[in-house]
Coordinates of C-alpha atoms in Angstrom, one line a residue:
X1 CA 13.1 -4.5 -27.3
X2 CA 12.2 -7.5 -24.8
X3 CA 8.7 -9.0 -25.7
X4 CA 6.9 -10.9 -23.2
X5 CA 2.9 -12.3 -22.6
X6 CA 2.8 -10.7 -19.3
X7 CA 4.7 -7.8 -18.0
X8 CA 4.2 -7.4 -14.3
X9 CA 5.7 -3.5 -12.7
X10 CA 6.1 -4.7 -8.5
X11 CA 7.0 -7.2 -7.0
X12 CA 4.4 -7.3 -4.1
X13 CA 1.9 -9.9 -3.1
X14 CA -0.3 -8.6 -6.0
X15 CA 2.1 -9.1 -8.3
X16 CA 3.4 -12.5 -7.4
X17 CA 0.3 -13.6 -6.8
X18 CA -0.8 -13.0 -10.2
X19 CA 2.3 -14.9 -11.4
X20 CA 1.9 -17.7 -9.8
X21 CA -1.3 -18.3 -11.7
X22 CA -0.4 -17.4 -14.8
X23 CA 2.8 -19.5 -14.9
X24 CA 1.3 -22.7 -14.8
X25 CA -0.2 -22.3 -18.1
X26 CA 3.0 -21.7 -20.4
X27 CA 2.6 -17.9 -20.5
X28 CA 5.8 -15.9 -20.3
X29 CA 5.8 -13.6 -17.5
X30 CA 8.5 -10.6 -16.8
X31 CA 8.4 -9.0 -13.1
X32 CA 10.2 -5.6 -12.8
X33 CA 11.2 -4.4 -10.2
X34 CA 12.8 -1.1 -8.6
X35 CA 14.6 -1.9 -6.1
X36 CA 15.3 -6.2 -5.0
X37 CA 12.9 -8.6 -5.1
X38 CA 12.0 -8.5 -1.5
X39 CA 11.5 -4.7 -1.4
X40 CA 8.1 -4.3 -1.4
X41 CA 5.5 -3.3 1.0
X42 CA 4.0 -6.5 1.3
X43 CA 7.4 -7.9 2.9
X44 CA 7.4 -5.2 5.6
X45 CA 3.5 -6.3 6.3
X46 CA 3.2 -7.2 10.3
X47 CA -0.1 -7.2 10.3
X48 CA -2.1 -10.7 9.0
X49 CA -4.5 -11.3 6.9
X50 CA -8.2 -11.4 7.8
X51 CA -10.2 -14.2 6.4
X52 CA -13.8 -15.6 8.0
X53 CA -12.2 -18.8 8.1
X54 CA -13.5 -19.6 12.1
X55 CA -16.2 -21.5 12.7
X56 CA -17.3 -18.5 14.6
X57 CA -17.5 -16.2 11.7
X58 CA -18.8 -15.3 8.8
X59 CA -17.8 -13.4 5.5
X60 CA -21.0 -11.2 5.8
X61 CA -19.5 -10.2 9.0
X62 CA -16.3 -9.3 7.4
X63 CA -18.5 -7.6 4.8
X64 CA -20.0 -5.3 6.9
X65 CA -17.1 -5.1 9.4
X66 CA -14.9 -4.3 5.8
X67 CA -17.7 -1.2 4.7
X68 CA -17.9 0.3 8.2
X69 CA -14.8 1.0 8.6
X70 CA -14.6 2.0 4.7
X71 CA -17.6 5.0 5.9
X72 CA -19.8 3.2 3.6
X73 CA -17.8 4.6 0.7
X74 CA -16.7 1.4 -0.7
X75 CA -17.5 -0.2 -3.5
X76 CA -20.1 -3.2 -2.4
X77 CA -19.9 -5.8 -4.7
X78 CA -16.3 -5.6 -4.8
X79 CA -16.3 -6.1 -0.9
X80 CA -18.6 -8.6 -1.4
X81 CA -16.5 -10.3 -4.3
X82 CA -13.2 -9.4 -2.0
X83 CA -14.3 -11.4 1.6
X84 CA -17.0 -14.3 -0.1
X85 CA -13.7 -15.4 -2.5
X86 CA -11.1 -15.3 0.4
X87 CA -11.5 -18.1 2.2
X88 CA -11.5 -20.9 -0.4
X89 CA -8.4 -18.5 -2.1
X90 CA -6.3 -18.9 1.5
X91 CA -7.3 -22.5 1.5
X92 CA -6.1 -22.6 -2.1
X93 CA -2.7 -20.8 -1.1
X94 CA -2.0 -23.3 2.0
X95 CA -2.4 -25.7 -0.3
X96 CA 0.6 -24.7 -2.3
X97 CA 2.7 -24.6 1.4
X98 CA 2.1 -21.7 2.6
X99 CA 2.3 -22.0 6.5
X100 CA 0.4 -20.1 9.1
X101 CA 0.2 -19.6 12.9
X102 CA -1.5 -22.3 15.0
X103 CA -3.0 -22.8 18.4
X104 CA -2.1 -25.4 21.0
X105 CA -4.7 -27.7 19.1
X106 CA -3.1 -27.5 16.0
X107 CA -5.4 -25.4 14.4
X108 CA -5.7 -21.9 13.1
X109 CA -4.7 -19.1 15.6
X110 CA -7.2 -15.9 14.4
X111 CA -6.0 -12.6 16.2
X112 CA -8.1 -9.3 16.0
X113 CA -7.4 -6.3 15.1
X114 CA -8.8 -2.7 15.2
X115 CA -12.3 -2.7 13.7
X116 CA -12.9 -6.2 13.4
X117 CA -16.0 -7.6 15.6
X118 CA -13.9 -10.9 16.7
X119 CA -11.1 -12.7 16.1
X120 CA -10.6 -13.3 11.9
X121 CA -6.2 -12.5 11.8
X122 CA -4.1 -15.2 10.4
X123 CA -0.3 -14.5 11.0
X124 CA 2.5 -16.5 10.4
X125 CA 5.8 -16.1 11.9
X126 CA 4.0 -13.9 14.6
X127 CA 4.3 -10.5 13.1
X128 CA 6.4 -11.4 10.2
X129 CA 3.0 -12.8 8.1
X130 CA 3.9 -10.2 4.7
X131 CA 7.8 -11.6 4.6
X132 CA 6.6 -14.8 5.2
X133 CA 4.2 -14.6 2.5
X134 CA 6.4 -13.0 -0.3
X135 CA 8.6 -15.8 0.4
X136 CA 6.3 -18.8 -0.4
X137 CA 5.2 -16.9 -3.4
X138 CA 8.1 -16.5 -4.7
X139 CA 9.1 -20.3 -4.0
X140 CA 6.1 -20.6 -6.4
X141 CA 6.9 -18.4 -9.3
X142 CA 10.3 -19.8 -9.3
X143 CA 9.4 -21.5 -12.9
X144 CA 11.7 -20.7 -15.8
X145 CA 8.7 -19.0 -17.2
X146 CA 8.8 -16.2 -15.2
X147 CA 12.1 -13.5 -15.3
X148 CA 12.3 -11.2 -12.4
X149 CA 14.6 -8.0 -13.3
X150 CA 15.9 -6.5 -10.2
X151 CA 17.1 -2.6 -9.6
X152 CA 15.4 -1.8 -12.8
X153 CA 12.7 1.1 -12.9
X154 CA 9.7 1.5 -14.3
X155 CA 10.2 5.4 -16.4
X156 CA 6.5 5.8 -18.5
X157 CA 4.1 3.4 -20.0
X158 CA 4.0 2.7 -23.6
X159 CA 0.4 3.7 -24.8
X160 CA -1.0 4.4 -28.0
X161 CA -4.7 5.5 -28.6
X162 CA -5.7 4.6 -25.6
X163 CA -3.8 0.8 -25.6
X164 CA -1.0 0.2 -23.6
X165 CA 1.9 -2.0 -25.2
X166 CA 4.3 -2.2 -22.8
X167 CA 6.7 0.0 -20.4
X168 CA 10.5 1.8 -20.5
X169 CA 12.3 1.3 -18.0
X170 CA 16.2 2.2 -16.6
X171 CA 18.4 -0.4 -15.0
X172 CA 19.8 1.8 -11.8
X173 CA 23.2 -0.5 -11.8
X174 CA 24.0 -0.2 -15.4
X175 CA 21.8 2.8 -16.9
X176 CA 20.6 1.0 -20.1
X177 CA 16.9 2.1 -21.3
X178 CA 14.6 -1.5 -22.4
X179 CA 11.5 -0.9 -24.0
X180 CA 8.7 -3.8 -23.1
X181 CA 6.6 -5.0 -25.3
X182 CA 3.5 -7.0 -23.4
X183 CA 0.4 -8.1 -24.3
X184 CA -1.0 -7.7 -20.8
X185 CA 1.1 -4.8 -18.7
X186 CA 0.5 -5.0 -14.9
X187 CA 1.0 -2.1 -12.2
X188 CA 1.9 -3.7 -8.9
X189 CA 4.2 -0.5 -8.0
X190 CA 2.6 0.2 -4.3
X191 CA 1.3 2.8 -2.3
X192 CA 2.5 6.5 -2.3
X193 CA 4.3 6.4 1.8
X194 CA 7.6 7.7 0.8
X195 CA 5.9 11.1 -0.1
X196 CA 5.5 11.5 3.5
X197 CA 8.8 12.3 6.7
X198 CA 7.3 9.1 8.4
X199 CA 5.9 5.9 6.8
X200 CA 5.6 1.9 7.1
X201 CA 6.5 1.8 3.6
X202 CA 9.7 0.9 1.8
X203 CA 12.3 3.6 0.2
X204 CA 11.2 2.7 -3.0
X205 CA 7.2 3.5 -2.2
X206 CA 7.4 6.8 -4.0
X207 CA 3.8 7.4 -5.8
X208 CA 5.8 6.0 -9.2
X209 CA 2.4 4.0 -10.5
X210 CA -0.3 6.9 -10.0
X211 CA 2.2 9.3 -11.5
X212 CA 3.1 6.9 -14.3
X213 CA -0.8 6.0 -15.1
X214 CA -1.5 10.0 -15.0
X215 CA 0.6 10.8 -17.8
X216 CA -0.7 7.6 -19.6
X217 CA -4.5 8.7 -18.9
X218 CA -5.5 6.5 -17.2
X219 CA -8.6 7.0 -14.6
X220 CA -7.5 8.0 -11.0
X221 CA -10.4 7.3 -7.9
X222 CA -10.3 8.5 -4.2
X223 CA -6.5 10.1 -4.1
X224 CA -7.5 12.1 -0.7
X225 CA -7.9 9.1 1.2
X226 CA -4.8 8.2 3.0
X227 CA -4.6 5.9 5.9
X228 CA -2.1 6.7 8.8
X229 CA -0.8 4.0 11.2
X230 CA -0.8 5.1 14.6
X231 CA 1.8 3.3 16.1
X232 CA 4.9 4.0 14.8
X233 CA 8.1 3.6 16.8
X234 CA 8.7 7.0 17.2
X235 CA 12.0 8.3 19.0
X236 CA 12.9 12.3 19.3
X237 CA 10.1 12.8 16.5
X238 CA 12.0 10.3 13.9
X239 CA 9.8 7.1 12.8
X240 CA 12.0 3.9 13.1
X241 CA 9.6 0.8 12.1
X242 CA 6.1 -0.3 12.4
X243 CA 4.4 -1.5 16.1
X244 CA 2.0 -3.7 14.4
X245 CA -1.7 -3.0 15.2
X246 CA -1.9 -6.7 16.5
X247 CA -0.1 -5.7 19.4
X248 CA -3.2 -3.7 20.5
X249 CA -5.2 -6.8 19.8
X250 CA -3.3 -8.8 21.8
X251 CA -3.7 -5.9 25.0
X252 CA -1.4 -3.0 24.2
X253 CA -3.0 -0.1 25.3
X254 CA -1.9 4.1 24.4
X255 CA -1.0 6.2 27.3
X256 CA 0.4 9.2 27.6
X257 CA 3.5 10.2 30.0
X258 CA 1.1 10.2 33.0
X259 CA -0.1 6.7 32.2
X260 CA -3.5 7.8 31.0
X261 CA -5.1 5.8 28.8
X262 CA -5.5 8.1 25.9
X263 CA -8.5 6.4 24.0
X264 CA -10.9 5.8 26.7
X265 CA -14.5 7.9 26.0
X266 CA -12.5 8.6 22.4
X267 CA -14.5 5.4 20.7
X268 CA -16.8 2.3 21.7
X269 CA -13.7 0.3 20.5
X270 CA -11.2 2.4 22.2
X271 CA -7.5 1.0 21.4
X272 CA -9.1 -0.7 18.5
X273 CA -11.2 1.9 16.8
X274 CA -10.4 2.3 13.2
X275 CA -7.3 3.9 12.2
X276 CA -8.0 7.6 11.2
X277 CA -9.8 7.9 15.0
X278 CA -6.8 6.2 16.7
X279 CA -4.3 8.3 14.6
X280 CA -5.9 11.6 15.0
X281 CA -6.2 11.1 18.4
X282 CA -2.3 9.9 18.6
X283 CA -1.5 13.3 16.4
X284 CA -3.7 15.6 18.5
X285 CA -1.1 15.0 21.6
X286 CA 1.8 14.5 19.6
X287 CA 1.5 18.4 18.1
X288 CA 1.0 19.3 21.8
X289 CA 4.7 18.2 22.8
X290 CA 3.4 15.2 24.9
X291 CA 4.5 11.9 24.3
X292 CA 2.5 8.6 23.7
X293 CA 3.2 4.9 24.1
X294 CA 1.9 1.8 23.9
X295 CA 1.8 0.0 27.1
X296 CA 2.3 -3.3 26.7
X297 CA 2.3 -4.9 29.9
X298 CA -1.1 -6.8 29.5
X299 CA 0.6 -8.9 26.6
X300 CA 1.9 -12.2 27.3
X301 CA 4.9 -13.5 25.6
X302 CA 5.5 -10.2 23.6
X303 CA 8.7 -10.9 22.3
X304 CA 7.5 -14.6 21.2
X305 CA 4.7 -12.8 19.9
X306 CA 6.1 -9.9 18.0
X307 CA 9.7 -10.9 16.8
X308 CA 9.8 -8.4 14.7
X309 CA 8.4 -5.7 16.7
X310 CA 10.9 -7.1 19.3
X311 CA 13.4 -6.7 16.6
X312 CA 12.9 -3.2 15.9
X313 CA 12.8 -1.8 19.5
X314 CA 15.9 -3.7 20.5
X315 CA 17.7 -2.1 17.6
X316 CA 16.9 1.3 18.7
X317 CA 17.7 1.2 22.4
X318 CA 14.0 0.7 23.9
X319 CA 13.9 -1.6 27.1
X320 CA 11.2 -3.9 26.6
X321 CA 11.2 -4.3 30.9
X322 CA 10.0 -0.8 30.6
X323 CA 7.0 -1.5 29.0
X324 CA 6.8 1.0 27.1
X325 CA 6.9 1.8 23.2
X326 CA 6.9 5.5 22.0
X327 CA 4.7 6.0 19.1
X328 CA 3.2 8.5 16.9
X329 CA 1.4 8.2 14.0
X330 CA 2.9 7.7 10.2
X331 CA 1.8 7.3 6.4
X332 CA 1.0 4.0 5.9
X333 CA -1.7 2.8 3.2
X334 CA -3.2 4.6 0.2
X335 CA -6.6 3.5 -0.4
X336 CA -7.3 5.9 -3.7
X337 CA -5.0 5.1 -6.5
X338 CA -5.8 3.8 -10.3
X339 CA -9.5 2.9 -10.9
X340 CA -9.9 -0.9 -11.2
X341 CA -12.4 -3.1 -11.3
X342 CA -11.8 -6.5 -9.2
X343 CA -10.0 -8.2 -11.7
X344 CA -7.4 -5.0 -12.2
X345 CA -9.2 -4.1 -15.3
X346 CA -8.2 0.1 -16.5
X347 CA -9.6 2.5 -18.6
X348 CA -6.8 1.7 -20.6
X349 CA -7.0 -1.7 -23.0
X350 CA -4.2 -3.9 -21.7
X351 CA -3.5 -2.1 -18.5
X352 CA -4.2 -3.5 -15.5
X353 CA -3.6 -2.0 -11.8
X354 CA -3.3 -4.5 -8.6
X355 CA -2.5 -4.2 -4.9
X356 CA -2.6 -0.6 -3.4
X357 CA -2.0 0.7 -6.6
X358 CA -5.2 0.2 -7.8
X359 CA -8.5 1.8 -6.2
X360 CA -11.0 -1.3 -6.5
X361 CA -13.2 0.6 -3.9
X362 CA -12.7 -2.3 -1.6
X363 CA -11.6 -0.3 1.2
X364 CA -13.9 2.8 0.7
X365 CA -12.4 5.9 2.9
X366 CA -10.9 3.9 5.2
X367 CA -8.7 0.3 4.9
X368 CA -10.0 -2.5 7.6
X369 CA -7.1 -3.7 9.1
X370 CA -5.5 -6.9 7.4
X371 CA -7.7 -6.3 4.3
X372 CA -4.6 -5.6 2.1
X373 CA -2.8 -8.4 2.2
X374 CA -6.0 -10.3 1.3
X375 CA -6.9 -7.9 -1.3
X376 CA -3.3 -8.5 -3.1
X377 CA -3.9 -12.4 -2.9
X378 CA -7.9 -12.2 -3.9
X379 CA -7.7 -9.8 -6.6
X380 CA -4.7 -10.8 -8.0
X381 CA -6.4 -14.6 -8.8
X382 CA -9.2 -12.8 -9.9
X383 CA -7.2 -10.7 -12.2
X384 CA -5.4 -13.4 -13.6
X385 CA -8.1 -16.0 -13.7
X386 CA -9.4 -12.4 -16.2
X387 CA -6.0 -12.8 -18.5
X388 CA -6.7 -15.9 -19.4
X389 CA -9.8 -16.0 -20.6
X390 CA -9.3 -12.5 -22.5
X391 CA -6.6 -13.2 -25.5
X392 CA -5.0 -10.4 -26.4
X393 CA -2.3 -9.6 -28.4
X394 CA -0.1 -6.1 -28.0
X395 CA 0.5 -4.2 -31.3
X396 CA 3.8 -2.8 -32.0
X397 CA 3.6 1.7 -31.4
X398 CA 5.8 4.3 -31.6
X399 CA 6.9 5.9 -28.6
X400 CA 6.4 9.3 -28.3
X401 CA 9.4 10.0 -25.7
X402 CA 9.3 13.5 -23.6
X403 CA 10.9 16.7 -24.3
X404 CA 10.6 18.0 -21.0
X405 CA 14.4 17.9 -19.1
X406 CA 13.9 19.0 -15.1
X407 CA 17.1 21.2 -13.9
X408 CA 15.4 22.2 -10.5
X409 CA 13.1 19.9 -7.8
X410 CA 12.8 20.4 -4.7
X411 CA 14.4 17.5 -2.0
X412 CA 12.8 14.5 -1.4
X413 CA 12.7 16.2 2.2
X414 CA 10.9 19.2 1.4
X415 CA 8.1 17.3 -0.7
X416 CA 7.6 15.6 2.8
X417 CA 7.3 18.3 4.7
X418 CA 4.9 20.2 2.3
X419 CA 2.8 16.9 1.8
X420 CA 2.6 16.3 6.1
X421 CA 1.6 20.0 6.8
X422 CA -1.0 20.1 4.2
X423 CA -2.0 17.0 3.2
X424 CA -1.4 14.8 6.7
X425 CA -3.8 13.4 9.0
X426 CA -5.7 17.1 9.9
X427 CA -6.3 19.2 6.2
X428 CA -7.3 22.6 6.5
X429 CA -9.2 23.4 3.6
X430 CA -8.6 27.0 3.5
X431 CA -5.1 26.1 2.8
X432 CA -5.1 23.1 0.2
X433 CA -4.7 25.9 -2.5
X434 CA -1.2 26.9 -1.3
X435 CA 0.6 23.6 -1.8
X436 CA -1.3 23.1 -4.8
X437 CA 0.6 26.6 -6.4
X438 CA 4.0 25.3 -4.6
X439 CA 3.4 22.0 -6.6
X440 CA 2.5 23.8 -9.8
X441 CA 5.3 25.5 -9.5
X442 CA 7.5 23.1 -10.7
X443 CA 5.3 21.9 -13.5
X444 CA 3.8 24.8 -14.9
X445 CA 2.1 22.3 -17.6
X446 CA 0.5 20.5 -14.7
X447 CA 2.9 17.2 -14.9
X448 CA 1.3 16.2 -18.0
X449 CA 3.8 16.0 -20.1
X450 CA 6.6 13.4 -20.0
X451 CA 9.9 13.8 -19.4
X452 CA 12.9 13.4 -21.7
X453 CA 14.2 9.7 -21.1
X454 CA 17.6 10.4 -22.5
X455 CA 18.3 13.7 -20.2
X456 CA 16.6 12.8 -16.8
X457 CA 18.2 10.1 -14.2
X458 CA 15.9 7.8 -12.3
X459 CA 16.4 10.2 -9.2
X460 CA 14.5 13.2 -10.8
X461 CA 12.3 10.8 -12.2
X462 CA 11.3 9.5 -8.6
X463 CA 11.5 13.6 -7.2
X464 CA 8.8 14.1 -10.6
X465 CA 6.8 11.3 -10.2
X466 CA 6.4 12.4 -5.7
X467 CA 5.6 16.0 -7.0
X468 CA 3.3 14.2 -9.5
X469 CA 1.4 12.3 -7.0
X470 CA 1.4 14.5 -4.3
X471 CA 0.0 17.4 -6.5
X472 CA -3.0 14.8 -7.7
X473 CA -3.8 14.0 -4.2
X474 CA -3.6 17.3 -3.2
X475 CA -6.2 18.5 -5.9
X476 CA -8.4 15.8 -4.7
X477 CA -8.5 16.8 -1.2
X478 CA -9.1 20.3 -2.2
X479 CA -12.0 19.2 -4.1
X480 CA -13.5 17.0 -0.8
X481 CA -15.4 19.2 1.3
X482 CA -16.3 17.1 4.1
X483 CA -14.5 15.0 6.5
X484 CA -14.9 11.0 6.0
X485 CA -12.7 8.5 6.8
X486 CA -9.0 9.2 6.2
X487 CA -9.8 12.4 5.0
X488 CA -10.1 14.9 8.3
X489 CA -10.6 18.3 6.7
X490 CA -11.3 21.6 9.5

């Protein structure tokens, strides 16, 4: 048994962000984390982070800006509390040394990206702003009260009439089982990508956090709404790497093979419409055999600009003198995932959810662009700011471990496959009720038991916990009749 004041599951911007708060005020913190420290969503983040720091803009701009592109579905005040807060939080986090882009005058440099009425994207290290800001997190958590455990994942949460007291984890290197006992236990585990054949996301994405907060009963909000990036570097239909949405902001335009521009009388915004319009579109050539790219001869200093992007092309043989990136679309954020207020708070006493983990209703049925980055740094001061003036103290439970062993799952592969042609960027509602059955399946108990901790490697319990998410968002898809947002139903 390891006993700690805060136990933190991630190791995104959420999650360090919350550290470095709490660890200048004595408290023990432990950050677990599946894979290394740096493999995390928020690391892989081209995109910036959007902030009405100009003196052209406003945060009631981003406001609105934030819930149109949401489809209204958002949660207000926590849009409100979200872009009023970020600009004295980013302020804040230069302060500590955090570095970001400037202009020729030494100021700010503010890109734009789809959806957003002007120019309100910070980057640093052009397209590398996530890595860039995991980094000088981490140079601030680097306190000896905080222990980051590496390779180590997270199995079920410890909860007990409706209090949660810790987590179990597995080390993947050596195989030994730790139970945590926390008096504050944080999900920071990321989005749900990996469920899907192409994705932004890292390979350890896999849906763990929703599935793990299911069995605990915790409140789940908005599981249909799935946000799919429509520029992935896409080569003989495999997805490679992210072309960041900036690159569209900066004059990238999609084209077909004729050198149409695909998004012209599509959307007022055109190339920079929100997401789900820009994806769909991407998707509805795509399934007819033509192939898209992003022209991007109307960007100056590309490679300067997008090192990353640069990076990532280069790797996979595309000619830059060309012009021409081929895309198609590819999961990329979860905007549903554990009801939380603001400050992380669950349904659960000592359970908190952070980052796209949680469901905050911030970014209603469709994420702004750059909104997650900020969210993870916002809400995660907000949340910890909450810890600190709410003492609590974890009692000691007794675990209640699984009896369930799995000796058949389908491949990581096949859950794909089933999740893209059912659940992907065009549902078709008359079908939802087949992959729910194929999902059910495999779970005739409807995942709600637990699994035997002894008896099941952290393999099936990735394969359980995809089956677990994907059959949740599935069920909430079903039960969504019309299209909004991120969720396209015919």
């Amino acid at each position: 048994m390891i006993k700690t004041d805060i136990l933190i599951i991630g190791a995104g911007i959420g999650a360090l962000s919350i550290a470095s708060e709490l660890c200048k005020y004595n408290k023990k913190i432990t950050i677990v984390t599946k894979g290394n420290v740096k493999s995390c969503n928020s690391s892989l983040a081209q995109g910036g982070i959007s902030v009405a720091l100009s003196d052209k803009d406003d945060y009631h701009w981003h406001y609105e800006d934030t819930m149109t592109a949401g489809c209204n579905l958002n949660d207000s005040d926590a849009v409100m509390k979200l872009v009023s807060k970020a600009p004295s939080v980013i302020k804040e986090f230069i302060d500590t040394g955090m570095e970001f882009d400037k202009d020729e005058n030494g100021d700010l440099a503010f890109g734009r990206e789809g959806a957003h009425r002007l120019n309100r994207i910070i980057h640093a290290g052009g397209d590398r702003t996530g890595l860039r800001v995991v980094e000088q997190l981490l140079r601030n958590v680097a306190s000896p009260n905080v222990d980051i455990r590496q390779n180590e994942m997270a199995l079920d949460l410890r909860v007990e009439n409706g209090s949660c007291s810790g987590v179990i984890t597995r080390s993947f290197k050596t195989g030994e089982i730790t139970y945590y006992q926390a008096n504050y236990t944080i999900l920071a585990t990321g989005g749900i990508g990996q469920l899907y054949p192409a994705t932004s996301n890292d390979t350890t994405i896999t849906g763990d956090g929703i599935a793990m907060a299911y069995r605990a009963g915790c409140e789940l909000k908005n599981l249909e709404f799935i946000q799919f990036h429509p520029t992935m570097l896409t080569i003989n239909g495999k997805a490679y790497g992210l072309v960041s949405e900036a690159v569209r902001g900066a004059g990238g335009i999609l084209v077909n093979e004729k050198g149409e521009k695909i998004m012209e009388g599509i959307h007022p915004q055109k190339d920079l419409a929100p997401r789900d319009v820009v994806s769909r579109e991407v998707y509805a050539h795509y399934l007819k055999g033509e192939k898209i790219f992003l022209d991007i001869s109307a960007v100056d200093d590309f490679e300067a600009k997008f090192p990353t992007v640069t990076e990532i092309c280069l790797e996979h043989g595309i000619n830059l003198n060309d012009k021409l990136i081929p895309v198609a679309p590819g999961a990329h954020f979860h905007m549903g995932g554990v009801k939380a207020s603001p400050e992380g708070i669950t349904n659960i006493k000592g359970l908190f959810a952070v980052g796209e983990t949680a469901c905050t209703g911030v970014h209603g049925a469709n994420r702004l662009a750059s909104n997650s980055l900020l969210e993870g740094l916002v809400f995660g001061k907000l949340t910890a700011d909450h810890i600190l003036n709410n003492e609590r103290t974890a009692s000691e439970i007794t675990d209640n471990d699984g009896k369930i062993t799995v000796s058949s799952l389908p491949s990581k592969k096949e859950i794909q496959d089933q999740m893209m042609n059912f659940v992907g960027i065009v549902r078709h509602s008359n079908e939802m009720q087949k992959i729910i059955n194929w999902f059910e399946s495999y779970s005739p108990d409807k995942f709600s038991s637990k699994l035997n901790i002894e008896s099941n490697s952290n393999d099936t319990y990735e394969l359980y916990n995809m089956l677990t998410a994907g059959w949740l968002i599935a069920k909430a898809a079903s039960k969504r009749k019309e299209s909004i947002g991120a969720h396209y139903t015919v």
